[in-house]
């Protein structure tokens, strides 16, 4: 599993997604619920950036139709999305947030 640096931990604001591109994959980095999560930035319902949505209770909400994805599993808990969004392993090393987009967790 190869980890790449996504951003600095100090660049993140609680409950405010940060969009990055890692090896050509758009990823939303989210600090919430006492952890840092990495979820694919594209909603599984349509081609919409999840990082423009709201974060609440360990979920990120798609701003277009309101599906909420669990940041721990990527699973939607509300229609219209029915398919999960990939989530990725995260490691923190000092101020570096490292993500492996080669393996979904
Ligand atoms: S585009 Fe995200 S729920 Fe429809």
mmCIF file of N, CA, C and O and ligand atoms in Angstrom:
data_model
loop_
_atom_site.group_PDB
_atom_site.id
_atom_site.type_symbol
_atom_site.label_atom_id
_atom_site.label_comp_id
_atom_site.label_asym_id
_atom_site.label_seq_id
_atom_site.Cartn_x
_atom_site.Cartn_y
_atom_site.Cartn_z
ATOM 1 N N UNK A 1 0.859 -1.182 0.000
ATOM 2 C CA UNK A 1 0.000 0.000 0.000
ATOM 3 C C UNK A 1 0.898 1.237 0.000
ATOM 4 O O UNK A 1 1.726 1.385 0.885
ATOM 5 N N UNK A 2 0.773 2.084 -1.003
ATOM 6 C CA UNK A 2 1.657 3.249 -1.027
ATOM 7 C C UNK A 2 0.871 4.508 -0.650
ATOM 8 O O UNK A 2 -0.187 4.797 -1.224
ATOM 9 N N UNK A 3 1.413 5.195 0.326
ATOM 10 C CA UNK A 3 0.774 6.421 0.807
ATOM 11 C C UNK A 3 1.442 7.639 0.170
ATOM 12 O O UNK A 3 2.655 7.659 -0.007
ATOM 13 N N UNK A 4 0.635 8.622 -0.183
ATOM 14 C CA UNK A 4 1.167 9.879 -0.691
ATOM 15 C C UNK A 4 0.633 11.007 0.184
ATOM 16 O O UNK A 4 -0.449 10.903 0.780
ATOM 17 N N UNK A 5 1.407 12.100 0.235
ATOM 18 C CA UNK A 5 0.999 13.231 1.063
ATOM 19 C C UNK A 5 -0.184 13.950 0.399
ATOM 20 O O UNK A 5 -0.113 14.332 -0.769
ATOM 21 N N UNK A 6 -1.262 14.102 1.154
ATOM 22 C CA UNK A 6 -2.455 14.771 0.626
ATOM 23 C C UNK A 6 -2.447 16.257 0.966
ATOM 24 O O UNK A 6 -2.800 17.092 0.147
ATOM 25 N N UNK A 7 -2.048 16.576 2.205
ATOM 26 C CA UNK A 7 -2.030 17.965 2.668
ATOM 27 C C UNK A 7 -1.405 17.977 4.048
ATOM 28 O O UNK A 7 -1.044 16.930 4.593
ATOM 29 N N UNK A 8 -1.304 19.163 4.620
ATOM 30 C CA UNK A 8 -0.826 19.273 5.993
ATOM 31 C C UNK A 8 -2.005 19.178 6.957
ATOM 32 O O UNK A 8 -3.099 19.678 6.661
ATOM 33 N N UNK A 9 -1.778 18.548 8.083
ATOM 34 C CA UNK A 9 -2.838 18.445 9.095
ATOM 35 C C UNK A 9 -3.291 19.839 9.530
ATOM 36 O O UNK A 9 -4.482 20.083 9.736
ATOM 37 N N UNK A 10 -2.339 20.762 9.624
ATOM 38 C CA UNK A 10 -2.667 22.119 10.074
ATOM 39 C C UNK A 10 -3.459 22.907 9.026
ATOM 40 O O UNK A 10 -4.005 23.971 9.334
ATOM 41 N N UNK A 11 -3.533 22.390 7.792
ATOM 42 C CA UNK A 11 -4.332 23.072 6.755
ATOM 43 C C UNK A 11 -5.817 22.737 6.886
ATOM 44 O O UNK A 11 -6.656 23.383 6.258
ATOM 45 N N UNK A 12 -6.138 21.697 7.648
ATOM 46 C CA UNK A 12 -7.529 21.240 7.728
ATOM 47 C C UNK A 12 -8.293 21.998 8.795
ATOM 48 O O UNK A 12 -7.764 22.276 9.872
ATOM 49 N N UNK A 13 -9.539 22.300 8.475
ATOM 50 C CA UNK A 13 -10.444 22.881 9.467
ATOM 51 C C UNK A 13 -11.516 21.857 9.772
ATOM 52 O O UNK A 13 -12.025 21.193 8.861
ATOM 53 N N UNK A 14 -11.859 21.742 11.028
ATOM 54 C CA UNK A 14 -12.859 20.770 11.457
ATOM 55 C C UNK A 14 -14.141 20.906 10.617
ATOM 56 O O UNK A 14 -14.635 22.023 10.405
ATOM 57 N N UNK A 15 -14.627 19.767 10.130
ATOM 58 C CA UNK A 15 -15.897 19.702 9.379
ATOM 59 C C UNK A 15 -15.884 20.477 8.056
ATOM 60 O O UNK A 15 -16.953 20.758 7.499
ATOM 61 N N UNK A 16 -14.696 20.833 7.570
ATOM 62 C CA UNK A 16 -14.594 21.548 6.287
ATOM 63 C C UNK A 16 -13.770 20.699 5.308
ATOM 64 O O UNK A 16 -12.549 20.586 5.465
ATOM 65 N N UNK A 17 -14.430 20.085 4.322
ATOM 66 C CA UNK A 17 -13.705 19.198 3.395
ATOM 67 C C UNK A 17 -12.668 19.974 2.574
ATOM 68 O O UNK A 17 -12.890 21.135 2.215
ATOM 69 N N UNK A 18 -11.572 19.298 2.302
ATOM 70 C CA UNK A 18 -10.528 19.873 1.449
ATOM 71 C C UNK A 18 -10.342 18.943 0.253
ATOM 72 O O UNK A 18 -10.029 17.775 0.409
ATOM 73 N N UNK A 19 -10.543 19.489 -0.944
ATOM 74 C CA UNK A 19 -10.387 18.666 -2.152
ATOM 75 C C UNK A 19 -8.932 18.664 -2.594
ATOM 76 O O UNK A 19 -8.294 19.710 -2.679
ATOM 77 N N UNK A 20 -8.412 17.454 -2.850
ATOM 78 C CA UNK A 20 -7.060 17.311 -3.383
ATOM 79 C C UNK A 20 -7.123 16.317 -4.535
ATOM 80 O O UNK A 20 -8.135 15.621 -4.722
ATOM 81 N N UNK A 21 -6.053 16.262 -5.301
ATOM 82 C CA UNK A 21 -5.976 15.268 -6.379
ATOM 83 C C UNK A 21 -4.752 14.408 -6.119
ATOM 84 O O UNK A 21 -3.651 14.930 -5.960
ATOM 85 N N UNK A 22 -4.951 13.109 -6.005
ATOM 86 C CA UNK A 22 -3.855 12.196 -5.687
ATOM 87 C C UNK A 22 -3.747 11.148 -6.787
ATOM 88 O O UNK A 22 -4.684 10.365 -6.996
ATOM 89 N N UNK A 23 -2.638 11.130 -7.475
ATOM 90 C CA UNK A 23 -2.449 10.193 -8.593
ATOM 91 C C UNK A 23 -3.629 10.253 -9.559
ATOM 92 O O UNK A 23 -4.104 9.221 -10.042
ATOM 93 N N UNK A 24 -4.143 11.452 -9.807
ATOM 94 C CA UNK A 24 -5.245 11.618 -10.759
ATOM 95 C C UNK A 24 -6.611 11.337 -10.185
ATOM 96 O O UNK A 24 -7.617 11.433 -10.886
ATOM 97 N N UNK A 25 -6.670 10.991 -8.897
ATOM 98 C CA UNK A 25 -7.953 10.692 -8.252
ATOM 99 C C UNK A 25 -8.392 11.874 -7.387
ATOM 100 O O UNK A 25 -7.646 12.294 -6.499
ATOM 101 N N UNK A 26 -9.587 12.423 -7.624
ATOM 102 C CA UNK A 26 -10.068 13.501 -6.753
ATOM 103 C C UNK A 26 -10.506 12.932 -5.402
ATOM 104 O O UNK A 26 -11.270 11.969 -5.342
ATOM 105 N N UNK A 27 -9.973 13.527 -4.348
ATOM 106 C CA UNK A 27 -10.226 13.006 -3.002
ATOM 107 C C UNK A 27 -10.612 14.169 -2.098
ATOM 108 O O UNK A 27 -10.039 15.257 -2.187
ATOM 109 N N UNK A 28 -11.576 13.913 -1.244
ATOM 110 C CA UNK A 28 -11.969 14.887 -0.244
ATOM 111 C C UNK A 28 -11.394 14.454 1.105
ATOM 112 O O UNK A 28 -11.643 13.338 1.563
ATOM 113 N N UNK A 29 -10.611 15.340 1.717
ATOM 114 C CA UNK A 29 -10.021 15.066 3.029
ATOM 115 C C UNK A 29 -10.872 15.780 4.065
ATOM 116 O O UNK A 29 -11.126 16.991 3.945
ATOM 117 N N UNK A 30 -11.309 15.034 5.079
ATOM 118 C CA UNK A 30 -12.233 15.614 6.058
ATOM 119 C C UNK A 30 -11.765 15.300 7.474
ATOM 120 O O UNK A 30 -11.563 14.121 7.820
ATOM 121 N N UNK A 31 -11.616 16.339 8.271
ATOM 122 C CA UNK A 31 -11.315 16.151 9.683
ATOM 123 C C UNK A 31 -12.608 16.338 10.472
ATOM 124 O O UNK A 31 -13.196 17.437 10.484
ATOM 125 N N UNK A 32 -13.036 15.257 11.096
ATOM 126 C CA UNK A 32 -14.277 15.307 11.881
ATOM 127 C C UNK A 32 -14.335 14.080 12.785
ATOM 128 O O UNK A 32 -13.599 13.107 12.567
ATOM 129 N N UNK A 33 -15.177 14.105 13.779
ATOM 130 C CA UNK A 33 -15.347 12.967 14.688
ATOM 131 C C UNK A 33 -14.012 12.521 15.288
ATOM 132 O O UNK A 33 -13.812 11.325 15.545
ATOM 133 N N UNK A 34 -13.066 13.452 15.462
ATOM 134 C CA UNK A 34 -11.790 13.118 16.077
ATOM 135 C C UNK A 34 -10.847 12.355 15.173
ATOM 136 O O UNK A 34 -9.848 11.790 15.634
ATOM 137 N N UNK A 35 -11.139 12.297 13.873
ATOM 138 C CA UNK A 35 -10.301 11.560 12.929
ATOM 139 C C UNK A 35 -10.170 12.338 11.631
ATOM 140 O O UNK A 35 -10.882 13.325 11.409
ATOM 141 N N UNK A 36 -9.274 11.849 10.774
ATOM 142 C CA UNK A 36 -9.171 12.399 9.424
ATOM 143 C C UNK A 36 -9.573 11.300 8.453
ATOM 144 O O UNK A 36 -9.080 10.160 8.540
ATOM 145 N N UNK A 37 -10.479 11.627 7.545
ATOM 146 C CA UNK A 37 -10.990 10.659 6.571
ATOM 147 C C UNK A 37 -10.627 11.100 5.159
ATOM 148 O O UNK A 37 -10.467 12.291 4.882
ATOM 149 N N UNK A 38 -10.553 10.102 4.269
ATOM 150 C CA UNK A 38 -10.330 10.388 2.844
ATOM 151 C C UNK A 38 -11.401 9.630 2.062
ATOM 152 O O UNK A 38 -11.535 8.405 2.187
ATOM 153 N N UNK A 39 -12.182 10.371 1.296
ATOM 154 C CA UNK A 39 -13.258 9.757 0.517
ATOM 155 C C UNK A 39 -13.167 10.283 -0.911
ATOM 156 O O UNK A 39 -12.805 11.451 -1.127
ATOM 157 N N UNK A 40 -13.452 9.427 -1.874
ATOM 158 C CA UNK A 40 -13.456 9.879 -3.266
ATOM 159 C C UNK A 40 -14.383 11.087 -3.376
ATOM 160 O O UNK A 40 -15.467 11.095 -2.797
ATOM 161 N N UNK A 41 -13.939 12.096 -4.136
ATOM 162 C CA UNK A 41 -14.681 13.358 -4.119
ATOM 163 C C UNK A 41 -15.900 13.362 -5.033
ATOM 164 O O UNK A 41 -16.634 14.342 -5.064
ATOM 165 N N UNK A 42 -16.120 12.281 -5.772
ATOM 166 C CA UNK A 42 -17.238 12.284 -6.724
ATOM 167 C C UNK A 42 -18.400 11.452 -6.177
ATOM 168 O O UNK A 42 -18.242 10.268 -5.861
ATOM 169 N N UNK A 43 -19.557 12.073 -6.095
ATOM 170 C CA UNK A 43 -20.766 11.383 -5.644
ATOM 171 C C UNK A 43 -21.050 10.182 -6.546
ATOM 172 O O UNK A 43 -20.809 10.242 -7.754
ATOM 173 N N UNK A 44 -21.558 9.107 -5.953
ATOM 174 C CA UNK A 44 -21.840 7.900 -6.744
ATOM 175 C C UNK A 44 -23.149 8.026 -7.525
ATOM 176 O O UNK A 44 -23.480 7.170 -8.335
ATOM 177 N N UNK A 45 -23.891 9.101 -7.308
ATOM 178 C CA UNK A 45 -25.164 9.292 -8.014
ATOM 179 C C UNK A 45 -24.976 10.074 -9.309
ATOM 180 O O UNK A 45 -25.590 9.761 -10.326
ATOM 181 N N UNK A 46 -24.128 11.096 -9.275
ATOM 182 C CA UNK A 46 -23.838 11.889 -10.468
ATOM 183 C C UNK A 46 -22.483 12.554 -10.268
ATOM 184 O O UNK A 46 -21.900 12.478 -9.187
ATOM 185 N N UNK A 47 -22.015 13.212 -11.290
ATOM 186 C CA UNK A 47 -20.656 13.751 -11.258
ATOM 187 C C UNK A 47 -20.596 15.081 -10.503
ATOM 188 O O UNK A 47 -20.467 16.142 -11.098
ATOM 189 N N UNK A 48 -20.693 14.979 -9.191
ATOM 190 C CA UNK A 48 -20.748 16.166 -8.341
ATOM 191 C C UNK A 48 -19.672 16.059 -7.262
ATOM 192 O O UNK A 48 -19.441 14.980 -6.711
ATOM 193 N N UNK A 49 -19.049 17.178 -6.949
ATOM 194 C CA UNK A 49 -17.976 17.188 -5.958
ATOM 195 C C UNK A 49 -18.531 17.141 -4.535
ATOM 196 O O UNK A 49 -19.226 18.057 -4.097
ATOM 197 N N UNK A 50 -18.202 16.078 -3.803
ATOM 198 C CA UNK A 50 -18.710 15.949 -2.433
ATOM 199 C C UNK A 50 -18.091 16.982 -1.499
ATOM 200 O O UNK A 50 -18.687 17.350 -0.482
ATOM 201 N N UNK A 51 -16.890 17.461 -1.833
ATOM 202 C CA UNK A 51 -16.222 18.417 -0.936
ATOM 203 C C UNK A 51 -16.968 19.747 -0.864
ATOM 204 O O UNK A 51 -16.677 20.571 -0.004
ATOM 205 N N UNK A 52 -17.931 19.940 -1.764
ATOM 206 C CA UNK A 52 -18.736 21.168 -1.684
ATOM 207 C C UNK A 52 -19.959 20.989 -0.784
ATOM 208 O O UNK A 52 -20.766 21.906 -0.614
ATOM 209 N N UNK A 53 -20.077 19.782 -0.220
ATOM 210 C CA UNK A 53 -21.217 19.514 0.654
ATOM 211 C C UNK A 53 -20.882 19.731 2.121
ATOM 212 O O UNK A 53 -19.771 20.110 2.479
ATOM 213 N N UNK A 54 -21.870 19.469 2.970
ATOM 214 C CA UNK A 54 -21.713 19.705 4.399
ATOM 215 C C UNK A 54 -21.300 18.435 5.114
ATOM 216 O O UNK A 54 -21.658 17.328 4.693
ATOM 217 N N UNK A 55 -20.568 18.610 6.211
ATOM 218 C CA UNK A 55 -20.133 17.485 7.039
ATOM 219 C C UNK A 55 -20.900 17.534 8.353
ATOM 220 O O UNK A 55 -21.011 18.595 8.974
ATOM 221 N N UNK A 56 -21.424 16.360 8.757
ATOM 222 C CA UNK A 56 -22.158 16.308 10.012
ATOM 223 C C UNK A 56 -22.206 14.865 10.496
ATOM 224 O O UNK A 56 -22.477 13.954 9.708
ATOM 225 N N UNK A 57 -21.899 14.642 11.773
ATOM 226 C CA UNK A 57 -22.047 13.332 12.395
ATOM 227 C C UNK A 57 -21.322 12.234 11.591
ATOM 228 O O UNK A 57 -21.889 11.174 11.316
ATOM 229 N N UNK A 58 -20.075 12.491 11.224
ATOM 230 C CA UNK A 58 -19.224 11.521 10.504
ATOM 231 C C UNK A 58 -19.765 11.194 9.111
ATOM 232 O O UNK A 58 -19.453 10.130 8.560
ATOM 233 N N UNK A 59 -20.577 12.070 8.549
ATOM 234 C CA UNK A 59 -21.101 11.889 7.194
ATOM 235 C C UNK A 59 -20.810 13.144 6.369
ATOM 236 O O UNK A 59 -20.671 14.240 6.918
ATOM 237 N N UNK A 60 -20.748 12.939 5.051
ATOM 238 C CA UNK A 60 -20.659 14.081 4.154
ATOM 239 C C UNK A 60 -21.898 14.034 3.254
ATOM 240 O O UNK A 60 -22.289 12.957 2.776
ATOM 241 N N UNK A 61 -22.501 15.189 3.080
ATOM 242 C CA UNK A 61 -23.764 15.241 2.348
ATOM 243 C C UNK A 61 -23.544 15.829 0.966
ATOM 244 O O UNK A 61 -22.913 16.880 0.815
ATOM 245 N N UNK A 62 -24.071 15.146 -0.047
ATOM 246 C CA UNK A 62 -24.001 15.673 -1.405
ATOM 247 C C UNK A 62 -24.938 16.870 -1.510
ATOM 248 O O UNK A 62 -26.119 16.774 -1.162
ATOM 249 N N UNK A 63 -24.419 17.989 -1.991
ATOM 250 C CA UNK A 63 -25.214 19.225 -2.009
ATOM 251 C C UNK A 63 -26.319 19.186 -3.055
ATOM 252 O O UNK A 63 -27.295 19.932 -2.960
ATOM 253 N N UNK A 64 -26.182 18.273 -4.063
ATOM 254 C CA UNK A 64 -27.151 18.341 -5.157
ATOM 255 C C UNK A 64 -28.489 17.680 -4.801
ATOM 256 O O UNK A 64 -29.542 18.285 -4.956
ATOM 257 N N UNK A 65 -28.427 16.420 -4.318
ATOM 258 C CA UNK A 65 -29.691 15.732 -4.012
ATOM 259 C C UNK A 65 -29.774 15.249 -2.560
ATOM 260 O O UNK A 65 -30.734 14.580 -2.201
ATOM 261 N N UNK A 66 -28.739 15.521 -1.775
ATOM 262 C CA UNK A 66 -28.863 15.282 -0.340
ATOM 263 C C UNK A 66 -28.521 13.901 0.172
ATOM 264 O O UNK A 66 -28.739 13.631 1.347
ATOM 265 N N UNK A 67 -27.960 13.014 -0.665
ATOM 266 C CA UNK A 67 -27.514 11.725 -0.120
ATOM 267 C C UNK A 67 -26.369 11.981 0.857
ATOM 268 O O UNK A 67 -25.506 12.820 0.615
ATOM 269 N N UNK A 68 -26.365 11.209 1.947
ATOM 270 C CA UNK A 68 -25.313 11.355 2.956
ATOM 271 C C UNK A 68 -24.450 10.107 2.961
ATOM 272 O O UNK A 68 -24.969 8.988 3.048
ATOM 273 N N UNK A 69 -23.138 10.287 2.871
ATOM 274 C CA UNK A 69 -22.208 9.160 2.822
ATOM 275 C C UNK A 69 -21.433 9.086 4.127
ATOM 276 O O UNK A 69 -20.881 10.092 4.596
ATOM 277 N N UNK A 70 -21.386 7.867 4.685
ATOM 278 C CA UNK A 70 -20.638 7.637 5.917
ATOM 279 C C UNK A 70 -19.146 7.723 5.590
ATOM 280 O O UNK A 70 -18.651 6.986 4.728
ATOM 281 N N UNK A 71 -18.433 8.608 6.263
ATOM 282 C CA UNK A 71 -17.016 8.809 5.953
ATOM 283 C C UNK A 71 -16.167 7.597 6.338
ATOM 284 O O UNK A 71 -15.053 7.447 5.862
ATOM 285 N N UNK A 72 -16.685 6.718 7.189
ATOM 286 C CA UNK A 72 -15.932 5.534 7.600
ATOM 287 C C UNK A 72 -16.052 4.412 6.598
ATOM 288 O O UNK A 72 -15.137 3.619 6.434
ATOM 289 N N UNK A 73 -17.183 4.328 5.909
ATOM 290 C CA UNK A 73 -17.417 3.201 4.997
ATOM 291 C C UNK A 73 -17.689 3.635 3.559
ATOM 292 O O UNK A 73 -17.595 2.821 2.642
ATOM 293 N N UNK A 74 -18.071 4.881 3.368
ATOM 294 C CA UNK A 74 -18.449 5.365 2.035
ATOM 295 C C UNK A 74 -19.873 5.026 1.645
ATOM 296 O O UNK A 74 -20.337 5.388 0.566
ATOM 297 N N UNK A 75 -20.603 4.344 2.542
ATOM 298 C CA UNK A 75 -21.973 3.917 2.193
ATOM 299 C C UNK A 75 -22.966 5.068 2.323
ATOM 300 O O UNK A 75 -22.903 5.843 3.285
ATOM 301 N N UNK A 76 -23.900 5.148 1.372
ATOM 302 C CA UNK A 76 -24.942 6.178 1.479
ATOM 303 C C UNK A 76 -26.012 5.735 2.468
ATOM 304 O O UNK A 76 -26.310 4.541 2.573
ATOM 305 N N UNK A 77 -26.572 6.678 3.208
ATOM 306 C CA UNK A 77 -27.660 6.300 4.119
ATOM 307 C C UNK A 77 -28.974 6.936 3.702
ATOM 308 O O UNK A 77 -29.945 6.899 4.457
ATOM 309 N N UNK A 78 -28.957 7.557 2.521
ATOM 310 C CA UNK A 78 -30.212 8.140 2.041
ATOM 311 C C UNK A 78 -30.200 8.167 0.520
ATOM 312 O O UNK A 78 -29.154 8.378 -0.089
ATOM 313 N N UNK A 79 -31.366 7.943 -0.082
ATOM 314 C CA UNK A 79 -31.495 8.030 -1.529
ATOM 315 C C UNK A 79 -31.281 9.487 -1.956
ATOM 316 O O UNK A 79 -31.397 10.376 -1.121
ATOM 317 N N UNK A 80 -30.971 9.751 -3.228
ATOM 318 C CA UNK A 80 -31.058 8.828 -4.355
ATOM 319 C C UNK A 80 -29.812 7.968 -4.590
ATOM 320 O O UNK A 80 -29.867 7.034 -5.369
ATOM 321 N N UNK A 81 -28.685 8.255 -3.949
ATOM 322 C CA UNK A 81 -27.499 7.417 -4.173
ATOM 323 C C UNK A 81 -27.721 6.034 -3.565
ATOM 324 O O UNK A 81 -28.278 5.917 -2.462
ATOM 325 N N UNK A 82 -27.321 5.005 -4.267
ATOM 326 C CA UNK A 82 -27.455 3.641 -3.753
ATOM 327 C C UNK A 82 -26.108 2.940 -3.663
ATOM 328 O O UNK A 82 -25.971 1.945 -2.960
ATOM 329 N N UNK A 83 -25.111 3.456 -4.383
ATOM 330 C CA UNK A 83 -23.793 2.812 -4.378
ATOM 331 C C UNK A 83 -22.835 3.580 -3.459
ATOM 332 O O UNK A 83 -22.906 4.814 -3.373
ATOM 333 N N UNK A 84 -21.925 2.857 -2.786
ATOM 334 C CA UNK A 84 -20.958 3.545 -1.934
ATOM 335 C C UNK A 84 -19.934 4.320 -2.752
ATOM 336 O O UNK A 84 -19.733 4.052 -3.942
ATOM 337 N N UNK A 85 -19.307 5.273 -2.097
ATOM 338 C CA UNK A 85 -18.184 6.017 -2.664
ATOM 339 C C UNK A 85 -16.912 5.429 -2.037
ATOM 340 O O UNK A 85 -16.895 5.153 -0.829
ATOM 341 N N UNK A 86 -15.857 5.215 -2.814
ATOM 342 C CA UNK A 86 -14.632 4.641 -2.220
ATOM 343 C C UNK A 86 -14.062 5.521 -1.106
ATOM 344 O O UNK A 86 -14.048 6.753 -1.226
ATOM 345 N N UNK A 87 -13.642 4.877 -0.032
ATOM 346 C CA UNK A 87 -12.899 5.574 1.019
ATOM 347 C C UNK A 87 -11.497 4.964 1.070
ATOM 348 O O UNK A 87 -11.301 3.815 0.670
ATOM 349 N N UNK A 88 -10.543 5.736 1.570
ATOM 350 C CA UNK A 88 -9.143 5.343 1.480
ATOM 351 C C UNK A 88 -8.484 5.407 2.858
ATOM 352 O O UNK A 88 -8.829 6.271 3.674
ATOM 353 N N UNK A 89 -7.480 4.524 3.066
ATOM 354 C CA UNK A 89 -6.747 4.556 4.338
ATOM 355 C C UNK A 89 -5.970 5.866 4.495
ATOM 356 O O UNK A 89 -5.434 6.400 3.521
ATOM 357 N N UNK A 90 -5.935 6.349 5.739
ATOM 358 C CA UNK A 90 -5.242 7.605 6.067
ATOM 359 C C UNK A 90 -4.222 7.324 7.173
ATOM 360 O O UNK A 90 -4.495 6.568 8.102
ATOM 361 N N UNK A 91 -3.053 7.933 7.046
ATOM 362 C CA UNK A 91 -2.043 7.907 8.109
ATOM 363 C C UNK A 91 -1.627 9.339 8.396
ATOM 364 O O UNK A 91 -1.530 10.153 7.476
ATOM 365 N N UNK A 92 -1.389 9.632 9.665
ATOM 366 C CA UNK A 92 -0.884 10.949 10.042
ATOM 367 C C UNK A 92 0.561 10.777 10.492
ATOM 368 O O UNK A 92 0.846 9.960 11.375
ATOM 369 N N UNK A 93 1.454 11.541 9.881
ATOM 370 C CA UNK A 93 2.863 11.521 10.301
ATOM 371 C C UNK A 93 3.290 12.961 10.528
ATOM 372 O O UNK A 93 3.467 13.722 9.563
ATOM 373 N N UNK A 94 3.410 13.337 11.795
ATOM 374 C CA UNK A 94 3.720 14.731 12.104
ATOM 375 C C UNK A 94 2.585 15.608 11.616
ATOM 376 O O UNK A 94 1.433 15.408 11.986
ATOM 377 N N UNK A 95 2.912 16.555 10.716
ATOM 378 C CA UNK A 95 1.863 17.427 10.172
ATOM 379 C C UNK A 95 1.388 16.929 8.808
ATOM 380 O O UNK A 95 0.597 17.585 8.141
ATOM 381 N N UNK A 96 1.875 15.773 8.385
ATOM 382 C CA UNK A 96 1.507 15.281 7.057
ATOM 383 C C UNK A 96 0.308 14.328 7.121
ATOM 384 O O UNK A 96 0.294 13.385 7.919
ATOM 385 N N UNK A 97 -0.674 14.598 6.268
ATOM 386 C CA UNK A 97 -1.799 13.672 6.088
ATOM 387 C C UNK A 97 -1.481 12.827 4.863
ATOM 388 O O UNK A 97 -1.353 13.341 3.749
ATOM 389 N N UNK A 98 -1.319 11.529 5.074
ATOM 390 C CA UNK A 98 -0.936 10.608 4.009
ATOM 391 C C UNK A 98 -2.126 9.719 3.654
ATOM 392 O O UNK A 98 -2.827 9.228 4.551
ATOM 393 N N UNK A 99 -2.349 9.519 2.374
ATOM 394 C CA UNK A 99 -3.499 8.742 1.908
ATOM 395 C C UNK A 99 -3.027 7.729 0.883
ATOM 396 O O UNK A 99 -2.169 8.022 0.049
ATOM 397 N N UNK A 100 -3.594 6.548 0.939
ATOM 398 C CA UNK A 100 -3.319 5.541 -0.078
ATOM 399 C C UNK A 100 -4.541 5.388 -0.987
ATOM 400 O O UNK A 100 -5.568 4.847 -0.556
ATOM 401 N N UNK A 101 -4.425 5.897 -2.206
ATOM 402 C CA UNK A 101 -5.560 5.770 -3.133
ATOM 403 C C UNK A 101 -5.463 4.479 -3.937
ATOM 404 O O UNK A 101 -6.334 4.200 -4.751
ATOM 405 N N UNK A 102 -4.409 3.700 -3.704
ATOM 406 C CA UNK A 102 -4.271 2.441 -4.445
ATOM 407 C C UNK A 102 -5.089 1.337 -3.793
ATOM 408 O O UNK A 102 -5.300 0.294 -4.372
ATOM 409 N N UNK A 103 -5.522 1.589 -2.546
ATOM 410 C CA UNK A 103 -6.331 0.576 -1.870
ATOM 411 C C UNK A 103 -7.508 1.224 -1.186
ATOM 412 O O UNK A 103 -7.335 2.159 -0.402
ATOM 413 N N UNK A 104 -8.700 0.705 -1.489
ATOM 414 C CA UNK A 104 -9.892 1.217 -0.808
ATOM 415 C C UNK A 104 -10.063 0.460 0.487
ATOM 416 O O UNK A 104 -9.768 -0.723 0.561
ATOM 417 N N UNK A 105 -10.522 1.129 1.535
ATOM 418 C CA UNK A 105 -10.704 0.427 2.806
ATOM 419 C C UNK A 105 -12.165 0.155 3.055
ATOM 420 O O UNK A 105 -13.029 0.586 2.338
HETATM 421 S S1 LIG B 1 -25.519 13.928 -7.317
HETATM 422 FE FE1 LIG B 1 -25.130 13.355 -5.270
HETATM 423 S S2 LIG B 1 -27.034 12.621 -4.557
HETATM 424 FE FE2 LIG B 1 -27.404 13.145 -6.626
#
